[in-house]
């Protein structure tokens, strides 16, 4: 099962070009779509979830034509949107049972079984009688996953799920997602680099409606090895440093500023080498330094 996205474009009626010629091949497993706010992630997720039309392009999920076989796709789709409402006065068990009926699980005994198994999987079984209005953010998100998993979807779309969760809830939620996704396509859209580095075997970086990078996180990190350097500086010296180096990130650290720069050779000037991580891949891609790194690597390999 693979999801193929071909030449998808979308311009909203107010003139905002949210997606410009998106091409992606997404295999089974966890796929991270990483990008800042406004990059076009939700627009793409809603399009995949058959909730809005692109201007152009095609999408296939296995043998299904997603844009023209919406009903068939919806039968095998799980979608956890960024924001979803719940009925506050209803219990998790009641509402999940109700959604299961809507999903076509009409046999009472099998529905009971499905509902119990999903509530256990999402670790909500002990809280199943509690009204959803009293659920924490993390519990609500896990309930959303339970709903999205009804009917064993082949395509599961999770849009910005960890925004607003506290660290413990976030870990619990990521653990839940990590158990899915071996047989189905799971797309996790997020602006949080760690969500992708902890979970995803494949990823893409999107910005301003364009895919800047499609890669395996581990490979992308490895390709930056020996090219990322760091230095702790005073903030006032940042403009000067920007003139001299390709700065990919600058972060506050105990009142000072930690900069990471991209350089194939030792830059001198007190910089020390640092093991690259996915954040370096993300920021160097966003600042336009990653592609040269990859090209350079390929050239070096070709010459070796
Ligand atoms: P992300 O999910 O990455 O934050 P979105 O897909 O929500 O990005 O938005 C991409 C761009 O499209 C943004 O500039 C946003 O303001 C704009 N946008 C999103 N939805 C609409 C809409 N319904 N009408 C007009 N512009 C929109």
Short mmCIF file of C-alpha atoms and ligand atoms in Angstrom, two decimals:
data_model
loop_
_atom_site.label_atom_id
_atom_site.label_comp_id
_atom_site.label_asym_id
_atom_site.label_seq_id
_atom_site.Cartn_x
_atom_site.Cartn_y
_atom_site.Cartn_z
CA UNK A 1 0.00 0.00 0.00
CA UNK A 2 1.46 3.32 -1.09
CA UNK A 3 0.09 6.81 -1.31
CA UNK A 4 1.08 8.74 -4.43
CA UNK A 5 0.60 12.49 -4.56
CA UNK A 6 1.20 13.98 -8.01
CA UNK A 7 1.35 17.66 -8.99
CA UNK A 8 -1.14 18.84 -6.38
CA UNK A 9 -1.75 22.59 -6.37
CA UNK A 10 -4.17 24.74 -4.41
CA UNK A 11 -4.77 28.47 -4.43
CA UNK A 12 -7.48 29.78 -2.07
CA UNK A 13 -10.02 32.29 -3.30
CA UNK A 14 -8.20 35.06 -1.40
CA UNK A 15 -5.16 34.43 -3.63
CA UNK A 16 -3.04 32.51 -1.08
CA UNK A 17 -1.15 29.77 -2.88
CA UNK A 18 -1.20 27.09 -0.17
CA UNK A 19 0.17 24.22 -2.29
CA UNK A 20 2.41 24.55 -5.33
CA UNK A 21 2.99 21.37 -7.27
CA UNK A 22 3.32 18.83 -4.45
CA UNK A 23 4.79 15.43 -5.34
CA UNK A 24 5.25 12.76 -2.68
CA UNK A 25 5.40 8.99 -2.49
CA UNK A 26 4.45 7.73 0.93
CA UNK A 27 4.99 4.05 1.81
CA UNK A 28 3.33 2.08 4.62
CA UNK A 29 4.64 3.07 8.04
CA UNK A 30 4.99 6.38 9.84
CA UNK A 31 5.57 9.37 7.62
CA UNK A 32 6.32 12.81 9.08
CA UNK A 33 5.25 15.96 7.25
CA UNK A 34 7.25 18.67 8.93
CA UNK A 35 6.89 22.39 8.38
CA UNK A 36 6.27 25.71 10.11
CA UNK A 37 2.83 27.23 10.63
CA UNK A 38 1.27 28.30 7.36
CA UNK A 39 3.41 25.88 5.30
CA UNK A 40 0.37 24.15 3.80
CA UNK A 41 0.28 21.00 5.94
CA UNK A 42 -3.39 21.16 6.91
CA UNK A 43 -4.40 22.03 3.36
CA UNK A 44 -2.61 18.91 2.14
CA UNK A 45 -4.02 16.76 4.98
CA UNK A 46 -7.59 17.93 4.31
CA UNK A 47 -7.10 17.20 0.60
CA UNK A 48 -5.87 13.67 1.36
CA UNK A 49 -8.81 13.21 3.72
CA UNK A 50 -11.22 14.04 0.81
CA UNK A 51 -12.47 17.13 2.65
CA UNK A 52 -11.37 19.66 0.06
CA UNK A 53 -10.50 19.74 -3.62
CA UNK A 54 -7.14 20.69 -5.05
CA UNK A 55 -7.01 22.83 -8.20
CA UNK A 56 -4.92 20.28 -10.05
CA UNK A 57 -3.14 16.97 -9.62
CA UNK A 58 -3.90 13.40 -8.68
CA UNK A 59 -3.70 11.22 -5.58
CA UNK A 60 -3.80 7.44 -5.43
CA UNK A 61 -3.94 5.14 -2.41
CA UNK A 62 -3.09 1.65 -3.63
CA UNK A 63 -5.61 1.12 -6.43
CA UNK A 64 -7.93 3.90 -5.30
CA UNK A 65 -8.16 7.24 -7.05
CA UNK A 66 -8.54 9.44 -3.96
CA UNK A 67 -10.00 12.49 -5.71
CA UNK A 68 -12.58 10.52 -7.70
CA UNK A 69 -13.43 7.61 -5.39
CA UNK A 70 -14.10 9.58 -2.24
CA UNK A 71 -16.64 7.18 -0.75
CA UNK A 72 -14.31 4.19 -1.08
CA UNK A 73 -11.43 6.20 0.38
CA UNK A 74 -13.54 7.34 3.35
CA UNK A 75 -14.28 3.71 4.22
CA UNK A 76 -10.61 3.10 4.73
CA UNK A 77 -9.56 6.48 6.08
CA UNK A 78 -8.92 7.60 9.64
CA UNK A 79 -8.52 11.34 10.16
CA UNK A 80 -7.63 13.14 13.37
CA UNK A 81 -7.97 16.85 12.61
CA UNK A 82 -6.10 19.60 14.42
CA UNK A 83 -9.24 20.65 16.27
CA UNK A 84 -12.19 18.40 16.85
CA UNK A 85 -15.25 18.88 18.98
CA UNK A 86 -16.59 16.26 21.35
CA UNK A 87 -19.94 16.11 23.09
CA UNK A 88 -18.89 17.09 26.63
CA UNK A 89 -21.73 15.35 28.43
CA UNK A 90 -21.24 11.97 26.80
CA UNK A 91 -18.80 9.28 27.96
CA UNK A 92 -15.94 8.03 25.78
CA UNK A 93 -17.51 4.59 25.59
CA UNK A 94 -20.89 5.93 24.45
CA UNK A 95 -19.46 8.28 21.82
CA UNK A 96 -17.04 5.70 20.41
CA UNK A 97 -19.91 3.21 20.20
CA UNK A 98 -21.94 5.83 18.33
CA UNK A 99 -19.13 6.54 15.85
CA UNK A 100 -18.70 2.79 15.36
CA UNK A 101 -22.36 2.57 14.27
CA UNK A 102 -21.76 5.43 11.81
CA UNK A 103 -18.75 3.56 10.48
CA UNK A 104 -21.07 0.65 9.69
CA UNK A 105 -20.23 -1.72 12.55
CA UNK A 106 -23.86 -2.58 13.19
CA UNK A 107 -23.48 -5.95 14.85
CA UNK A 108 -23.77 -5.28 18.62
CA UNK A 109 -21.34 -7.97 19.76
CA UNK A 110 -18.57 -7.07 17.33
CA UNK A 111 -19.07 -3.38 18.09
CA UNK A 112 -18.67 -4.01 21.81
CA UNK A 113 -15.46 -5.89 21.07
CA UNK A 114 -14.07 -3.16 18.79
CA UNK A 115 -14.93 -0.38 21.24
CA UNK A 116 -13.31 -2.21 24.15
CA UNK A 117 -10.18 -3.02 22.20
CA UNK A 118 -9.72 0.58 21.00
CA UNK A 119 -10.31 2.02 24.46
CA UNK A 120 -7.71 -0.36 25.85
CA UNK A 121 -5.25 0.40 23.04
CA UNK A 122 -5.53 4.14 23.70
CA UNK A 123 -5.27 3.56 27.44
CA UNK A 124 -8.71 5.03 28.15
CA UNK A 125 -10.45 1.87 29.34
CA UNK A 126 -10.37 2.88 33.01
CA UNK A 127 -11.81 6.29 32.11
CA UNK A 128 -14.43 5.01 29.66
CA UNK A 129 -17.42 6.02 31.81
CA UNK A 130 -16.12 9.55 32.37
CA UNK A 131 -17.71 12.44 30.48
CA UNK A 132 -15.51 13.71 27.65
CA UNK A 133 -15.90 17.27 28.95
CA UNK A 134 -13.68 16.28 31.89
CA UNK A 135 -10.91 14.78 29.75
CA UNK A 136 -7.45 16.38 29.61
CA UNK A 137 -5.98 17.47 26.27
CA UNK A 138 -3.93 14.30 26.00
CA UNK A 139 -6.89 12.06 26.81
CA UNK A 140 -8.98 13.85 24.20
CA UNK A 141 -6.27 13.33 21.58
CA UNK A 142 -6.09 9.64 22.42
CA UNK A 143 -9.85 9.43 22.17
CA UNK A 144 -9.49 11.07 18.74
CA UNK A 145 -7.10 8.31 17.74
CA UNK A 146 -9.57 5.66 18.93
CA UNK A 147 -12.24 7.25 16.69
CA UNK A 148 -9.80 7.54 13.77
CA UNK A 149 -8.85 3.87 14.10
CA UNK A 150 -12.42 2.57 13.82
CA UNK A 151 -12.67 0.21 10.87
CA UNK A 152 -8.90 -0.45 10.59
CA UNK A 153 -8.00 2.39 8.23
CA UNK A 154 -5.37 1.85 5.54
CA UNK A 155 -4.66 5.57 5.62
CA UNK A 156 -4.45 7.37 8.94
CA UNK A 157 -3.93 11.14 8.96
CA UNK A 158 -2.97 12.89 12.17
CA UNK A 159 -2.76 16.68 11.90
CA UNK A 160 -0.61 18.52 14.50
CA UNK A 161 -1.52 16.11 17.30
CA UNK A 162 1.00 17.09 19.96
CA UNK A 163 0.50 20.87 19.92
CA UNK A 164 -0.93 21.75 23.32
CA UNK A 165 -0.02 18.50 25.08
CA UNK A 166 2.17 18.56 28.17
CA UNK A 167 5.44 16.56 27.93
CA UNK A 168 4.12 13.42 29.66
CA UNK A 169 0.95 13.39 27.56
CA UNK A 170 3.01 13.94 24.43
CA UNK A 171 5.21 10.91 25.16
CA UNK A 172 2.16 8.75 25.85
CA UNK A 173 0.56 9.92 22.63
CA UNK A 174 3.69 9.30 20.51
CA UNK A 175 4.02 5.82 22.03
CA UNK A 176 0.47 5.08 20.97
CA UNK A 177 1.18 6.21 17.39
CA UNK A 178 4.39 4.19 17.27
CA UNK A 179 2.38 1.00 17.70
CA UNK A 180 0.39 1.72 14.57
CA UNK A 181 1.56 2.08 11.10
CA UNK A 182 3.28 -1.12 10.14
CA UNK A 183 0.67 -2.12 7.61
CA UNK A 184 -1.07 1.15 6.94
CA UNK A 185 0.10 4.57 5.81
CA UNK A 186 0.22 6.89 8.81
CA UNK A 187 0.90 10.56 8.13
CA UNK A 188 1.83 12.76 11.03
CA UNK A 189 1.76 16.44 10.23
CA UNK A 190 3.66 18.57 12.72
CA UNK A 191 5.84 21.63 13.24
CA UNK A 192 7.72 19.82 16.05
CA UNK A 193 10.97 18.23 14.88
CA UNK A 194 11.13 15.74 17.78
CA UNK A 195 7.77 14.25 16.83
CA UNK A 196 9.34 13.19 13.53
CA UNK A 197 12.76 12.18 14.85
CA UNK A 198 11.23 9.93 17.49
CA UNK A 199 8.66 8.21 15.31
CA UNK A 200 8.98 8.44 11.57
CA UNK A 201 10.86 6.22 9.14
CA UNK A 202 10.25 8.62 6.26
CA UNK A 203 9.65 12.32 6.14
CA UNK A 204 9.22 15.43 4.05
CA UNK A 205 9.83 19.06 4.87
CA UNK A 206 7.28 21.51 3.51
CA UNK A 207 7.45 25.30 3.45
CA UNK A 208 5.37 27.89 1.59
CA UNK A 209 3.46 25.13 -0.18
CA UNK A 210 6.55 23.41 -1.56
CA UNK A 211 8.33 20.20 -0.62
CA UNK A 212 11.92 21.15 0.20
CA UNK A 213 13.15 17.70 1.16
CA UNK A 214 11.92 14.12 1.03
CA UNK A 215 14.18 11.80 3.02
CA UNK A 216 14.71 9.12 5.62
CA UNK A 217 15.47 11.01 8.83
CA UNK A 218 18.46 8.84 9.76
CA UNK A 219 20.07 9.22 6.34
CA UNK A 220 19.42 12.93 6.24
CA UNK A 221 21.10 13.34 9.63
CA UNK A 222 24.05 11.15 8.58
CA UNK A 223 24.62 13.23 5.47
CA UNK A 224 25.27 16.30 7.62
CA UNK A 225 27.97 14.58 9.65
CA UNK A 226 31.11 16.74 9.92
CA UNK A 227 29.31 19.77 8.50
CA UNK A 228 27.61 21.26 11.54
CA UNK A 229 29.56 23.43 13.97
CA UNK A 230 28.49 25.26 17.08
CA UNK A 231 29.57 28.15 19.23
CA UNK A 232 28.22 29.94 22.27
CA UNK A 233 28.15 33.66 21.57
CA UNK A 234 26.79 36.94 22.87
CA UNK A 235 23.71 37.97 20.97
CA UNK A 236 25.23 41.28 19.82
CA UNK A 237 27.82 39.45 17.72
CA UNK A 238 25.17 37.56 15.75
CA UNK A 239 24.84 40.09 12.87
CA UNK A 240 28.61 40.02 12.35
CA UNK A 241 28.65 36.21 12.41
CA UNK A 242 25.80 36.12 9.89
CA UNK A 243 28.03 37.96 7.42
CA UNK A 244 30.78 35.37 7.77
CA UNK A 245 28.97 32.04 8.10
CA UNK A 246 25.89 30.12 7.01
CA UNK A 247 24.00 30.21 10.27
CA UNK A 248 21.31 27.57 10.39
CA UNK A 249 20.00 28.16 13.90
CA UNK A 250 20.49 30.43 16.90
CA UNK A 251 18.99 29.49 20.24
CA UNK A 252 19.06 30.98 23.71
CA UNK A 253 20.99 28.87 26.19
CA UNK A 254 21.30 30.09 29.79
CA UNK A 255 21.13 33.73 28.68
CA UNK A 256 23.66 33.32 25.87
CA UNK A 257 23.12 32.30 22.27
CA UNK A 258 24.08 28.91 20.81
CA UNK A 259 24.56 29.12 17.08
CA UNK A 260 24.84 26.21 14.68
CA UNK A 261 26.45 26.87 11.32
CA UNK A 262 26.81 24.80 8.19
CA UNK A 263 30.33 24.39 6.81
CA UNK A 264 31.93 21.46 4.94
CA UNK A 265 35.32 22.43 6.45
CA UNK A 266 36.37 23.53 9.92
CA UNK A 267 35.26 27.16 10.06
CA UNK A 268 37.88 28.16 12.69
CA UNK A 269 36.93 31.10 14.90
CA UNK A 270 36.27 29.01 18.00
CA UNK A 271 33.61 26.78 16.47
CA UNK A 272 33.48 23.18 17.61
CA UNK A 273 32.05 20.18 15.74
CA UNK A 274 28.67 18.89 16.83
CA UNK A 275 26.84 15.64 16.08
CA UNK A 276 24.06 16.69 13.71
CA UNK A 277 20.45 15.89 14.56
CA UNK A 278 17.16 16.23 12.75
CA UNK A 279 16.81 19.81 13.92
CA UNK A 280 19.99 20.64 12.00
CA UNK A 281 18.51 18.95 8.92
CA UNK A 282 15.31 20.93 9.36
CA UNK A 283 16.94 24.31 9.88
CA UNK A 284 19.58 23.83 7.22
CA UNK A 285 16.84 22.81 4.76
CA UNK A 286 14.75 25.83 5.70
CA UNK A 287 17.74 28.16 5.29
CA UNK A 288 18.64 26.58 1.98
CA UNK A 289 21.89 24.95 3.08
CA UNK A 290 20.93 21.32 3.03
CA UNK A 291 20.65 20.74 -0.70
CA UNK A 292 24.23 21.87 -1.36
CA UNK A 293 25.33 19.49 1.41
CA UNK A 294 23.59 16.59 -0.26
CA UNK A 295 24.91 17.50 -3.69
CA UNK A 296 28.39 17.85 -2.31
CA UNK A 297 28.13 14.46 -0.66
CA UNK A 298 27.04 12.91 -3.93
CA UNK A 299 29.90 14.59 -5.78
CA UNK A 300 32.38 13.34 -3.18
CA UNK A 301 30.95 9.82 -3.43
CA UNK A 302 31.14 9.98 -7.20
CA UNK A 303 34.77 11.07 -7.03
CA UNK A 304 35.78 8.51 -4.39
P1 LIG B 1 -0.28 24.71 8.09
O1 LIG B 1 -1.24 23.59 8.38
O2 LIG B 1 1.06 24.21 7.65
O3 LIG B 1 -0.19 25.71 9.20
P2 LIG B 1 -2.32 25.66 6.24
O4 LIG B 1 -2.57 24.63 5.21
O5 LIG B 1 -3.30 25.77 7.37
O6 LIG B 1 -0.84 25.50 6.80
O7 LIG B 1 -2.25 27.08 5.52
C1 LIG B 1 -1.46 27.35 4.38
C2 LIG B 1 -1.73 28.75 3.90
O8 LIG B 1 -3.06 28.83 3.40
C3 LIG B 1 -1.64 29.80 5.00
O9 LIG B 1 -1.14 30.99 4.42
C4 LIG B 1 -3.08 29.98 5.43
O10 LIG B 1 -3.31 31.28 5.96
C5 LIG B 1 -3.82 29.79 4.12
N1 LIG B 1 -5.17 29.20 4.30
C6 LIG B 1 -5.48 28.04 4.93
N2 LIG B 1 -6.80 27.78 4.86
C7 LIG B 1 -7.34 28.81 4.15
C8 LIG B 1 -8.67 29.14 3.71
N3 LIG B 1 -9.71 28.34 4.00
N4 LIG B 1 -8.84 30.28 3.00
C9 LIG B 1 -7.80 31.07 2.71
N5 LIG B 1 -6.53 30.83 3.07
C10 LIG B 1 -6.29 29.72 3.79
#
